[in-house]
mmCIF file of C-alpha atoms in Angstrom:
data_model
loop_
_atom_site.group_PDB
_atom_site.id
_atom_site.type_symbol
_atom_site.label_atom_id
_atom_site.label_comp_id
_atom_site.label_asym_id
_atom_site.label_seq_id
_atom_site.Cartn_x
_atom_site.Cartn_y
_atom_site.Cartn_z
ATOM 1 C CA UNK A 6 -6.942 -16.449 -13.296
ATOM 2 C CA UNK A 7 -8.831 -13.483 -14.606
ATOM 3 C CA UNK A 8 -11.697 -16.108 -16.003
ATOM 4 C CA UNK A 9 -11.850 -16.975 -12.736
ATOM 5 C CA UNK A 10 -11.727 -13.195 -10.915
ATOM 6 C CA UNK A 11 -14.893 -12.187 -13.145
ATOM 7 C CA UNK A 12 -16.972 -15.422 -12.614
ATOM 8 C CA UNK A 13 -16.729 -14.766 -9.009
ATOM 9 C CA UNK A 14 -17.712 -10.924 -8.898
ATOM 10 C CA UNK A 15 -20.186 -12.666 -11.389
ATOM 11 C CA UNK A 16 -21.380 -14.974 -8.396
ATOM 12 C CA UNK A 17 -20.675 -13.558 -4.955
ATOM 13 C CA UNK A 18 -21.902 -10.373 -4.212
ATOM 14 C CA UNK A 19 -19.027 -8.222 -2.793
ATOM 15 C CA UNK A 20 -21.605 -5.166 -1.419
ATOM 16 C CA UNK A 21 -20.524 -4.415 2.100
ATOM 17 C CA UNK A 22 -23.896 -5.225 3.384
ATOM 18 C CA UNK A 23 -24.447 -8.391 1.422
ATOM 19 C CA UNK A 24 -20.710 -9.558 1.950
ATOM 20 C CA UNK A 25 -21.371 -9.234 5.772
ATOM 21 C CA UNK A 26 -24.985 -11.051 5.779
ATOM 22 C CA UNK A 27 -23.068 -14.459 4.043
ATOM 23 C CA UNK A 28 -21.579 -16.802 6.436
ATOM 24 C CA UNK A 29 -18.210 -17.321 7.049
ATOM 25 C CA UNK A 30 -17.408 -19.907 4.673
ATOM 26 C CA UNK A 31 -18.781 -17.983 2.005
ATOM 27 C CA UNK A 32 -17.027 -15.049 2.581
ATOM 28 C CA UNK A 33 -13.572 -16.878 2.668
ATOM 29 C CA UNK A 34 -14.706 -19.111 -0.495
ATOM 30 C CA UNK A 35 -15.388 -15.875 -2.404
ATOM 31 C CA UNK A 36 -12.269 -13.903 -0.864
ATOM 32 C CA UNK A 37 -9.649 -17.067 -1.924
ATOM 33 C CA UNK A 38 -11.023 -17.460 -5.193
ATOM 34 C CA UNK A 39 -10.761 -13.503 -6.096
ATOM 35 C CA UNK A 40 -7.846 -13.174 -4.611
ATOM 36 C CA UNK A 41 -6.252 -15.982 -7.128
ATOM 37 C CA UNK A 42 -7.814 -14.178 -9.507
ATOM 38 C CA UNK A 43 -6.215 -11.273 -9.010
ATOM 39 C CA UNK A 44 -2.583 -12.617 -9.741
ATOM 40 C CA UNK A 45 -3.770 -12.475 -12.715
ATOM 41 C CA UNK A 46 -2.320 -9.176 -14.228
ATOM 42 C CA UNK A 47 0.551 -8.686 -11.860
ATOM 43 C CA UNK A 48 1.592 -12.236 -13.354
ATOM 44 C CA UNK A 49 1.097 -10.707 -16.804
ATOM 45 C CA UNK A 50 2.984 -7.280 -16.179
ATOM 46 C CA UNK A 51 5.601 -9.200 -14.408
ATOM 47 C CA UNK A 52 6.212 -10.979 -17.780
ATOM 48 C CA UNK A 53 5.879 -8.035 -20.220
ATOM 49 C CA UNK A 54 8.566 -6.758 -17.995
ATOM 50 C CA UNK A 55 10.677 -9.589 -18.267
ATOM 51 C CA UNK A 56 10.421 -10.064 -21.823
ATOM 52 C CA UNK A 57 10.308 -6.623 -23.013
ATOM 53 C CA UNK A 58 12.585 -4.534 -20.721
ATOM 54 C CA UNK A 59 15.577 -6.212 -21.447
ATOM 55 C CA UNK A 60 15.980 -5.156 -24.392
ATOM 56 C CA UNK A 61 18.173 -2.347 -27.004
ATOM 57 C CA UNK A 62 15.818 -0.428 -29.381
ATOM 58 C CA UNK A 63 18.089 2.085 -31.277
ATOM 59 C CA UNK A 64 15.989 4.333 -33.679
ATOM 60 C CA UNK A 65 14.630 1.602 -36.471
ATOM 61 C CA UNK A 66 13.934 -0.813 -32.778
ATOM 62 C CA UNK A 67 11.841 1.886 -31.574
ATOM 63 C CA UNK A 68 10.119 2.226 -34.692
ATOM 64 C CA UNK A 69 9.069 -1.085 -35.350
ATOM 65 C CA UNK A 70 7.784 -1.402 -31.863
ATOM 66 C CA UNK A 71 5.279 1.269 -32.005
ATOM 67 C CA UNK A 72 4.515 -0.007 -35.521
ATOM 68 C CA UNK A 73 4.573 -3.647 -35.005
ATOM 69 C CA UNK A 74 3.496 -3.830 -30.893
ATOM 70 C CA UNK A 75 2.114 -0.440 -30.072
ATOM 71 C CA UNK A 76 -0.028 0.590 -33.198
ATOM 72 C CA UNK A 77 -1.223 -2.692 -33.463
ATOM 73 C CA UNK A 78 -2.566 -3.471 -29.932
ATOM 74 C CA UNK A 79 -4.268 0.256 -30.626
ATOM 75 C CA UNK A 80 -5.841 -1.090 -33.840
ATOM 76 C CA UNK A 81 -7.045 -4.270 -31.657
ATOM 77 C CA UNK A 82 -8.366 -2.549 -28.946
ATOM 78 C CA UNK A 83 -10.307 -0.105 -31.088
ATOM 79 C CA UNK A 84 -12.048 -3.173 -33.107
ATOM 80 C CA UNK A 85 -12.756 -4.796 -29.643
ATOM 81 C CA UNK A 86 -14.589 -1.801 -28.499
ATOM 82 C CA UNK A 87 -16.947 -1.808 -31.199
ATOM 83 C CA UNK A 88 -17.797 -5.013 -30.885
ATOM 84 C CA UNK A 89 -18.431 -4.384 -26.996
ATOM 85 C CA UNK A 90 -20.514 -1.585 -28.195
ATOM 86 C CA UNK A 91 -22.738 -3.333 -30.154
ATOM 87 C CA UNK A 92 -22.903 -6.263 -27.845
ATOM 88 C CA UNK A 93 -23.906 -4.723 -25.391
ATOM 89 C CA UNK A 94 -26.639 -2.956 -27.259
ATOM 90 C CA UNK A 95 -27.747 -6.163 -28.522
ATOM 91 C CA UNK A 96 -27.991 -7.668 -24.551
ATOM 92 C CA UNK A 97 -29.795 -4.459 -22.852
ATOM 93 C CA UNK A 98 -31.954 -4.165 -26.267
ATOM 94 C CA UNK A 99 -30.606 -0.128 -26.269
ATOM 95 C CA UNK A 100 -29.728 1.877 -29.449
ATOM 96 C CA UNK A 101 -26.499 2.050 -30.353
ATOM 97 C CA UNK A 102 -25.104 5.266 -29.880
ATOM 98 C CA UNK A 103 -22.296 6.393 -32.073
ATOM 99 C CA UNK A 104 -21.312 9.389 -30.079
ATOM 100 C CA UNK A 105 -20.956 6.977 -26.583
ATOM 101 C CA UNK A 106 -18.705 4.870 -29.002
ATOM 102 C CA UNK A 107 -16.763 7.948 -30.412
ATOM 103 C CA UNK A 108 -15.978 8.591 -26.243
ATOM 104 C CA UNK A 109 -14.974 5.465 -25.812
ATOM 105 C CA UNK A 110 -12.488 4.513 -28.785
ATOM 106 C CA UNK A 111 -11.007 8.479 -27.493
ATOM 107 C CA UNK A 112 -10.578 6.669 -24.188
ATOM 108 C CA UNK A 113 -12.389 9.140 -22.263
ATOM 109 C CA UNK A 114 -15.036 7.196 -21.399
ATOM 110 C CA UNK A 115 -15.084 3.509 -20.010
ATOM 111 C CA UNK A 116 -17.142 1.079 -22.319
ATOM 112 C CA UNK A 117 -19.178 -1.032 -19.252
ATOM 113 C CA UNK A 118 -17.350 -3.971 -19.727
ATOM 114 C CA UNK A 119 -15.413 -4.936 -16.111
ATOM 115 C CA UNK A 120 -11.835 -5.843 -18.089
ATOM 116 C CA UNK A 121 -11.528 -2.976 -20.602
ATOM 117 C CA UNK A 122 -10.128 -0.886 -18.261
ATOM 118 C CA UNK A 123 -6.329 -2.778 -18.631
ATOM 119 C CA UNK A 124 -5.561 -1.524 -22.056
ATOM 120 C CA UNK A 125 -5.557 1.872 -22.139
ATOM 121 C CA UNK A 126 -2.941 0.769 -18.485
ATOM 122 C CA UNK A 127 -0.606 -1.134 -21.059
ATOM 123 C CA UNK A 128 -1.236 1.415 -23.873
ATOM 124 C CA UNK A 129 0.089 4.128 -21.663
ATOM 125 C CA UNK A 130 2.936 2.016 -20.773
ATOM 126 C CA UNK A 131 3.977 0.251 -23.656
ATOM 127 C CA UNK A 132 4.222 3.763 -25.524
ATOM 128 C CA UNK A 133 7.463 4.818 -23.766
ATOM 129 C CA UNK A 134 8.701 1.115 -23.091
ATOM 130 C CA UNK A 135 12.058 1.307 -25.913
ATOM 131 C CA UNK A 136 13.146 4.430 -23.764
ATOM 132 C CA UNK A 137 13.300 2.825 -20.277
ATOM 133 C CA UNK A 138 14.667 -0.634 -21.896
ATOM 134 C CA UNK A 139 17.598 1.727 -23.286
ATOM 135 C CA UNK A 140 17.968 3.362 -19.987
ATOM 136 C CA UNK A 141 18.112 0.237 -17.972
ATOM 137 C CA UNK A 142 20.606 -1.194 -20.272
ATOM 138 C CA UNK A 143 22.745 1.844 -19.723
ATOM 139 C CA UNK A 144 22.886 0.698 -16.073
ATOM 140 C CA UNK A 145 26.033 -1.802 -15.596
ATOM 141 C CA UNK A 146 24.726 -3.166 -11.990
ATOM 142 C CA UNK A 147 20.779 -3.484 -12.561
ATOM 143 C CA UNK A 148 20.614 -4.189 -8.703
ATOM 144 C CA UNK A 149 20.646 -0.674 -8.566
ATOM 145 C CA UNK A 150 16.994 -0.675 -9.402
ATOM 146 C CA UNK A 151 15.843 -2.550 -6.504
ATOM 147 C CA UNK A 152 16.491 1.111 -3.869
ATOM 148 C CA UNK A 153 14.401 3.235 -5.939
ATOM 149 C CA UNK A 154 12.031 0.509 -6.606
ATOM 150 C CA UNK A 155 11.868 -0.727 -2.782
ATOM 151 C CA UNK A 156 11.099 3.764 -2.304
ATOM 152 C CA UNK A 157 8.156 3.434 -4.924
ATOM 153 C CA UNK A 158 6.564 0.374 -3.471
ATOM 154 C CA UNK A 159 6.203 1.856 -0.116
ATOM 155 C CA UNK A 160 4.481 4.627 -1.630
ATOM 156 C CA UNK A 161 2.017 2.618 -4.432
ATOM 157 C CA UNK A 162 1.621 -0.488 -2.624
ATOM 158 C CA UNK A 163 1.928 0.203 1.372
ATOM 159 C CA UNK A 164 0.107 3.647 1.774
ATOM 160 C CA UNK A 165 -2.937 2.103 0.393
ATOM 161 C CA UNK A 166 -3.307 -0.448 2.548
ATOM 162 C CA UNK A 167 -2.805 1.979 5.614
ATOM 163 C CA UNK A 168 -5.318 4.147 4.235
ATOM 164 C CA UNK A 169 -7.601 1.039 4.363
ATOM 165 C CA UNK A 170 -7.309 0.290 7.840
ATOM 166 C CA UNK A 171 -7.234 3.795 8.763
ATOM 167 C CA UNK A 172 -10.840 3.692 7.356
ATOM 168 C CA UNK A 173 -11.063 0.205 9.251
ATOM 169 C CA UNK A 174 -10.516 2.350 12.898
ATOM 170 C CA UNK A 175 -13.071 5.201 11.235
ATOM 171 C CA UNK A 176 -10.545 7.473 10.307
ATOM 172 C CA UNK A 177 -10.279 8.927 7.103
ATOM 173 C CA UNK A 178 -8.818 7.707 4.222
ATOM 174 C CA UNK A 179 -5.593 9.202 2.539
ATOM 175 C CA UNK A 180 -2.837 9.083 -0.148
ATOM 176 C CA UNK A 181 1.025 10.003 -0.765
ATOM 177 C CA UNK A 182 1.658 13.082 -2.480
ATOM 178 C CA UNK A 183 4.946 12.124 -3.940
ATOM 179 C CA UNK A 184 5.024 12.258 -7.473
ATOM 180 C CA UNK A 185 5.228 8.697 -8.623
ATOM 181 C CA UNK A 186 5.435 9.578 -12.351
ATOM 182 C CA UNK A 187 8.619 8.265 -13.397
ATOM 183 C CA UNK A 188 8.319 4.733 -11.968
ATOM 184 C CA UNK A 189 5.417 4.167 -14.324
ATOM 185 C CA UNK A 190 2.934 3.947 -11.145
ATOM 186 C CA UNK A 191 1.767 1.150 -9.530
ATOM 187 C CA UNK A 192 1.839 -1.227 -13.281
ATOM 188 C CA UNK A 193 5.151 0.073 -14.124
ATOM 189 C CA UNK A 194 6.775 -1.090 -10.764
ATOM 190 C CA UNK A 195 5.188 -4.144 -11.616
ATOM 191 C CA UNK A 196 7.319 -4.235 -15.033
ATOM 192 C CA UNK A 197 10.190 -3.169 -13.490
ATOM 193 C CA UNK A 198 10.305 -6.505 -10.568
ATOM 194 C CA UNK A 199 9.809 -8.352 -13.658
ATOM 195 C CA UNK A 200 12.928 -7.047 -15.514
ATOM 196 C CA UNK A 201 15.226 -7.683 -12.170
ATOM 197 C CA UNK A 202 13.585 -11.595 -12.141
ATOM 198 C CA UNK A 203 15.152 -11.319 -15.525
ATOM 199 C CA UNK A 204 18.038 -10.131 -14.136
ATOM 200 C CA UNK A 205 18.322 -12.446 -11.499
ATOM 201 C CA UNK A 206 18.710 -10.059 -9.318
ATOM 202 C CA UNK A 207 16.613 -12.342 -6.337
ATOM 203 C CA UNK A 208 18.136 -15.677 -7.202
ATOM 204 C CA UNK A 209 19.893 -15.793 -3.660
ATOM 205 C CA UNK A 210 16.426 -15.905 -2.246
ATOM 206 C CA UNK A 211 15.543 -19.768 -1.766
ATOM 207 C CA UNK A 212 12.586 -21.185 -3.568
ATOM 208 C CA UNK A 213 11.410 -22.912 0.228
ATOM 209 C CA UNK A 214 11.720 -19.183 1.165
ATOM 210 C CA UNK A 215 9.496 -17.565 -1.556
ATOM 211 C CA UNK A 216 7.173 -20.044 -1.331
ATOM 212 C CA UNK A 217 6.653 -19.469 2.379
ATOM 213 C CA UNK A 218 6.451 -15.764 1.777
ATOM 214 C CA UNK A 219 4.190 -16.307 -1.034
ATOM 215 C CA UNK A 220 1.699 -18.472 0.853
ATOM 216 C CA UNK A 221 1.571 -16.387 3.943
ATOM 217 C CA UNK A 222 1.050 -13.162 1.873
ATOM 218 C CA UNK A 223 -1.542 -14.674 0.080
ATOM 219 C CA UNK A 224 -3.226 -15.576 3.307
ATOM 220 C CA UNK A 225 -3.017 -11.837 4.715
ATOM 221 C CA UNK A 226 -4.195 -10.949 1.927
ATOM 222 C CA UNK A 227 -7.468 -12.605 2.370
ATOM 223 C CA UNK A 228 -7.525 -12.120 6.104
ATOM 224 C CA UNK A 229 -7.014 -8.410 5.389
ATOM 225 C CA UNK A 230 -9.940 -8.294 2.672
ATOM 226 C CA UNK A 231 -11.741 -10.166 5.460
ATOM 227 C CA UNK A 232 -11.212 -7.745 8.154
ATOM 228 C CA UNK A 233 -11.899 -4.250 6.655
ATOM 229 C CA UNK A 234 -15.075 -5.723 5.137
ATOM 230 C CA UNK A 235 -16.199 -6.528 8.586
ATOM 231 C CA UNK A 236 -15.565 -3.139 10.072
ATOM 232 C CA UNK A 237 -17.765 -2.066 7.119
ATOM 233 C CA UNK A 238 -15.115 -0.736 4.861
ATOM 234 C CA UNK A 239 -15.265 -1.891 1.168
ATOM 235 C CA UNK A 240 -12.069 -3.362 -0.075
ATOM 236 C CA UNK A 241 -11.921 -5.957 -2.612
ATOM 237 C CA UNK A 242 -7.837 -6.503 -3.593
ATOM 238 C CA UNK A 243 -6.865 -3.747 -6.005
ATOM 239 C CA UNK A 244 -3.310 -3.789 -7.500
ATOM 240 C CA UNK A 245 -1.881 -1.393 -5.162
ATOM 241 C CA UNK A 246 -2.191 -3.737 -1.961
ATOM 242 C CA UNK A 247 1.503 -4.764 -1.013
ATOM 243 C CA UNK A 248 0.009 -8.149 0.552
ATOM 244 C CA UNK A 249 -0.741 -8.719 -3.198
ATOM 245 C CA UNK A 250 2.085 -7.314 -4.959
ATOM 246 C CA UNK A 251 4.216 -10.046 -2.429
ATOM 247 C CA UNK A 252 1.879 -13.388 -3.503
ATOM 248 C CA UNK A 253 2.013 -12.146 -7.169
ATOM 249 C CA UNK A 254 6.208 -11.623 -7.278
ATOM 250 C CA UNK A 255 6.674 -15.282 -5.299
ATOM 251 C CA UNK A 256 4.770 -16.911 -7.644
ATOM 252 C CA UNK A 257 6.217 -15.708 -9.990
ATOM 253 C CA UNK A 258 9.855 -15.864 -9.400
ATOM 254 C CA UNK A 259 8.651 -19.884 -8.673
ATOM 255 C CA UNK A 260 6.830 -20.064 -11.878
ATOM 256 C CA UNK A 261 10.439 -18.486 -13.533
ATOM 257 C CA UNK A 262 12.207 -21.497 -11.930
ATOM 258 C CA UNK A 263 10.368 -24.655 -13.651
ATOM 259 C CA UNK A 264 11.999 -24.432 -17.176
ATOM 260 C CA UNK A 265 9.832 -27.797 -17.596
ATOM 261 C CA UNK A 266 6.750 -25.205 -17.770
ATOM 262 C CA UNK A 267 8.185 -24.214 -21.398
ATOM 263 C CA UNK A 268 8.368 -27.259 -22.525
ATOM 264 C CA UNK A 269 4.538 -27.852 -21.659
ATOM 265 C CA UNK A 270 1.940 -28.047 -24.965
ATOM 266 C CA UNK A 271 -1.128 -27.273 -22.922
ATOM 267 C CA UNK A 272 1.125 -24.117 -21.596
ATOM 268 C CA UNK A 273 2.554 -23.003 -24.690
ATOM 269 C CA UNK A 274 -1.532 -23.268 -26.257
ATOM 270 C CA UNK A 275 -2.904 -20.982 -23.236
ATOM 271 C CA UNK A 276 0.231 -18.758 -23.295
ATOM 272 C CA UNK A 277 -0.410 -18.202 -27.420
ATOM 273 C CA UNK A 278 -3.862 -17.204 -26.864
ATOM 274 C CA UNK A 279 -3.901 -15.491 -23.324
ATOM 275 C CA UNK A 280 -4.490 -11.929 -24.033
ATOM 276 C CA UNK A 281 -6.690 -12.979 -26.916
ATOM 277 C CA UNK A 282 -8.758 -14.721 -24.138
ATOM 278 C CA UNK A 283 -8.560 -11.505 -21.633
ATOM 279 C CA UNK A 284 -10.495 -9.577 -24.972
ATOM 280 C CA UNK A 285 -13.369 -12.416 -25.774
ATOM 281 C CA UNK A 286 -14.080 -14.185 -22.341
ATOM 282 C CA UNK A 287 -15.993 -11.032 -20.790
ATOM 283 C CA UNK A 288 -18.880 -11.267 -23.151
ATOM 284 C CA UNK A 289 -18.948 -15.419 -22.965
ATOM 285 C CA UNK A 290 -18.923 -14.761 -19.228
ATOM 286 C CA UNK A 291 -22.117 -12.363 -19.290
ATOM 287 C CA UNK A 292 -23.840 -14.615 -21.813
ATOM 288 C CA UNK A 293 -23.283 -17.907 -20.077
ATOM 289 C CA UNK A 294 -23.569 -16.392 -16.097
ATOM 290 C CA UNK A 295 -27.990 -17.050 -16.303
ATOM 291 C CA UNK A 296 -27.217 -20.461 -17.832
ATOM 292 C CA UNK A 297 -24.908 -21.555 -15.118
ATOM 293 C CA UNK A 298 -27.221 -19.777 -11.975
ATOM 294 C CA UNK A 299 -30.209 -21.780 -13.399
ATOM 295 C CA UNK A 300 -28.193 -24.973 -12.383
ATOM 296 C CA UNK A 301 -28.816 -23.681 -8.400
ATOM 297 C CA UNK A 302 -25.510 -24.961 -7.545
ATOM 298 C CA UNK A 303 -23.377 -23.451 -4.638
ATOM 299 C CA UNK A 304 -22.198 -20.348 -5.030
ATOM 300 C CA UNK A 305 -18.089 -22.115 -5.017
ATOM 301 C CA UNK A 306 -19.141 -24.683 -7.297
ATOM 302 C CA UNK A 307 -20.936 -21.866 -9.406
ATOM 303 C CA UNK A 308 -17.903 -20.499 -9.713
ATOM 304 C CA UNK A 309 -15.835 -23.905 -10.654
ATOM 305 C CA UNK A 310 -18.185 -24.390 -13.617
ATOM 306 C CA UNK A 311 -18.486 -21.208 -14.773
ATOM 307 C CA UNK A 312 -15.012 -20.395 -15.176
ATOM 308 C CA UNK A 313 -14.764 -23.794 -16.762
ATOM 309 C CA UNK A 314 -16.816 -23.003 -19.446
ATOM 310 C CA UNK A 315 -15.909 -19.450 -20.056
ATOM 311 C CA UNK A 316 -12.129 -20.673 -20.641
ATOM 312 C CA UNK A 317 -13.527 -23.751 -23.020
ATOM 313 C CA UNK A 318 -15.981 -21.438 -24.778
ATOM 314 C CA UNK A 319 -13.499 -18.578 -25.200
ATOM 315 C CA UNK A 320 -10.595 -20.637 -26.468
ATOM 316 C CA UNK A 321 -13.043 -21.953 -29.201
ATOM 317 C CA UNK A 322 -13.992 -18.656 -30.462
ATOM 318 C CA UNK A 323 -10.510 -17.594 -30.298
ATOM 319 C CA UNK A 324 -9.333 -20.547 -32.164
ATOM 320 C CA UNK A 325 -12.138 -19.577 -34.941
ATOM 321 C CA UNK A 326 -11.462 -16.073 -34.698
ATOM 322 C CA UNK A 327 -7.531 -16.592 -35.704
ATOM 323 C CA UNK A 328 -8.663 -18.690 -38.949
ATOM 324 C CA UNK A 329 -10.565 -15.292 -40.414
ATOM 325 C CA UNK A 330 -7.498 -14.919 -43.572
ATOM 326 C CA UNK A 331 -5.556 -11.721 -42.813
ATOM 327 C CA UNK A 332 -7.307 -10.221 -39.934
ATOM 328 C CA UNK A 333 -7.913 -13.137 -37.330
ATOM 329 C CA UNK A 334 -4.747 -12.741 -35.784
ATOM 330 C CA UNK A 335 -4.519 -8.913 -35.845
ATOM 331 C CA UNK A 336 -7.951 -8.572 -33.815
ATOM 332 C CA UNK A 337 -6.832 -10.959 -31.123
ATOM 333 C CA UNK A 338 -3.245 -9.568 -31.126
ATOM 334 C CA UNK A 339 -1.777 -12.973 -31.680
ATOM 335 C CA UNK A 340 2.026 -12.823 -31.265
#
């Protein structure tokens, strides 16, 4: 899903005045396949959530986390934003610049690269994870989390789409100033849903029913990208929009309920190297986006084979990558 988000910013041109210029079926073509793409990391902080949170670290648990998960998806990052440094030099024909890539391994400066910006997100998060695991496992009724979560959602996920269509009506655009620090933000609610699918705390809810919710938030969720870009506002799906947050959550409490998935070998191979993927596609996708525009193919079916290719392509090199003895596996974060 994230192959697929980047090959269609990659194609489509999502510029107010360019979105509005391409006809309808264009726009909606571009729309659905971004918006799929941008299940993408909810689906993948809804499953750190449910594997991590439930959890007990006492004092050696904690320790090996930030040794064994923390430290070393630090470490992998790091390497990874060399390499982006020097590819990147190599593609624009610039010099490298060790004081740029001194900024960016600080994480004070972004790199350029439109996927980087997710790890210093699960950095932050990951670093206090054993704490709220303990403190959730403290609670004896985890349903409890759903009222405060419900409260934090409203603020992170709703308020931003009002402030959308307020801009929509040409008013301006605004924000919540209530401290959202504690829930972890926008990403850590995200966690959090994904510790109470753990906890079953939604299996009263029929799967006809989430479905139904599912499809018809995903559908808003295009309709609503569709509208405030016609009233001249842009607003490509971020991970605040509640429309969003609802498609992702459905899908996933579906996805929870086909135990057959697990049992899947073409799963189980994409799950194994998924976040390797999400650290080599980007610079596949630049190198092999003139290839696949030289075909002068439509811009859906651009899309189609690019993302094709990117996922084939990247899964080789990761393959290759995880063979170098020793190190392989610590530079992709293979776990």
């Amino acid at each position: 899903t994230v192959i697929l988000c980047h090959s269609t910013e990659a194609t489509y041109s999502f510029q107010v005045s360019n979105f509005q210029a391409a006809s309808i079926f264009s726009q909606l073509s571009a729309l659905t396949c971004f918006t799929v793409g941008r299940l993408g990391v909810p689906i993948f902080l809804f499953m750190s959530g449910y594997l991590m949170l439930d959890r007990s670290y006492d004092e050696a648990g904690c320790r090996k986390f930030w040794r064994s998960k923390w430290i070393a998806l630090v470490l992998a990052t790091e390497v990874w934003i060399v390499v982006y440094n020097i590819f990147l030099c190599a593609i624009n024909d610039t010099v490298f610049d060790p004081a740029r890539l001194f900024r960016n391994m600080l994480f004070i400066e972004n790199v350029g690269m439109g996927h980087i910006w997710y790890m210093p997100m699960i950095i932050g998060l990951y670093l206090f994870l054993p704490f709220i695991a303990n403190g959730l496992k403290r609670i004896d009724n985890p349903h409890l989390l759903l009222f405060p979560l419900t409260i934090a959602c409203t603020i992170l996920f709703v308020v931003p789409i009002a402030s959308i269509l307020s801009q929509c009506v040409g008013e301006a655009a605004f924000k919540s100033e209530i401290a959202d620090g504690f829930s972890g933000g926008a990403y850590g609610c995200y966690m959090l849903l994904g510790y109470c699918v753990k906890k079953r705390s939604f299996d009263s809810l029929p799967s006809f029913g989430i479905a139904l919710l599912g499809g018809i938030s995903f559908v808003l969720t295009i309709g609503f990208q569709l509208f405030a870009y016609n009233n001249g506002v842009f607003a490509p799906v971020w991970y605040t929009n509640a429309l969003l947050l609802l498609s992702g959550i459905s899908l996933f409490l579906l996805v929870s309920r086909m135990s057959f998935l697990r049992e899947a070998k073409a799963v189980f191979a994409l799950s194994y190297y998924s976040f390797a993927l999400y650290l080599v596609h980007f610079p596949v996708k630049i190198l092999l986006t003139p290839f696949v525009q030289a075909l002068h193919v439509s811009h859906l079916a651009e899309v189609g084979i690019l993302s094709l290719l990117v996922l084939v392509v990247s899964l080789a090199a990761c393959a290759l990558i995880a063979r170098i003895p020793k190190i392989g596996a610590r530079i992709l974060y293979l776990r």
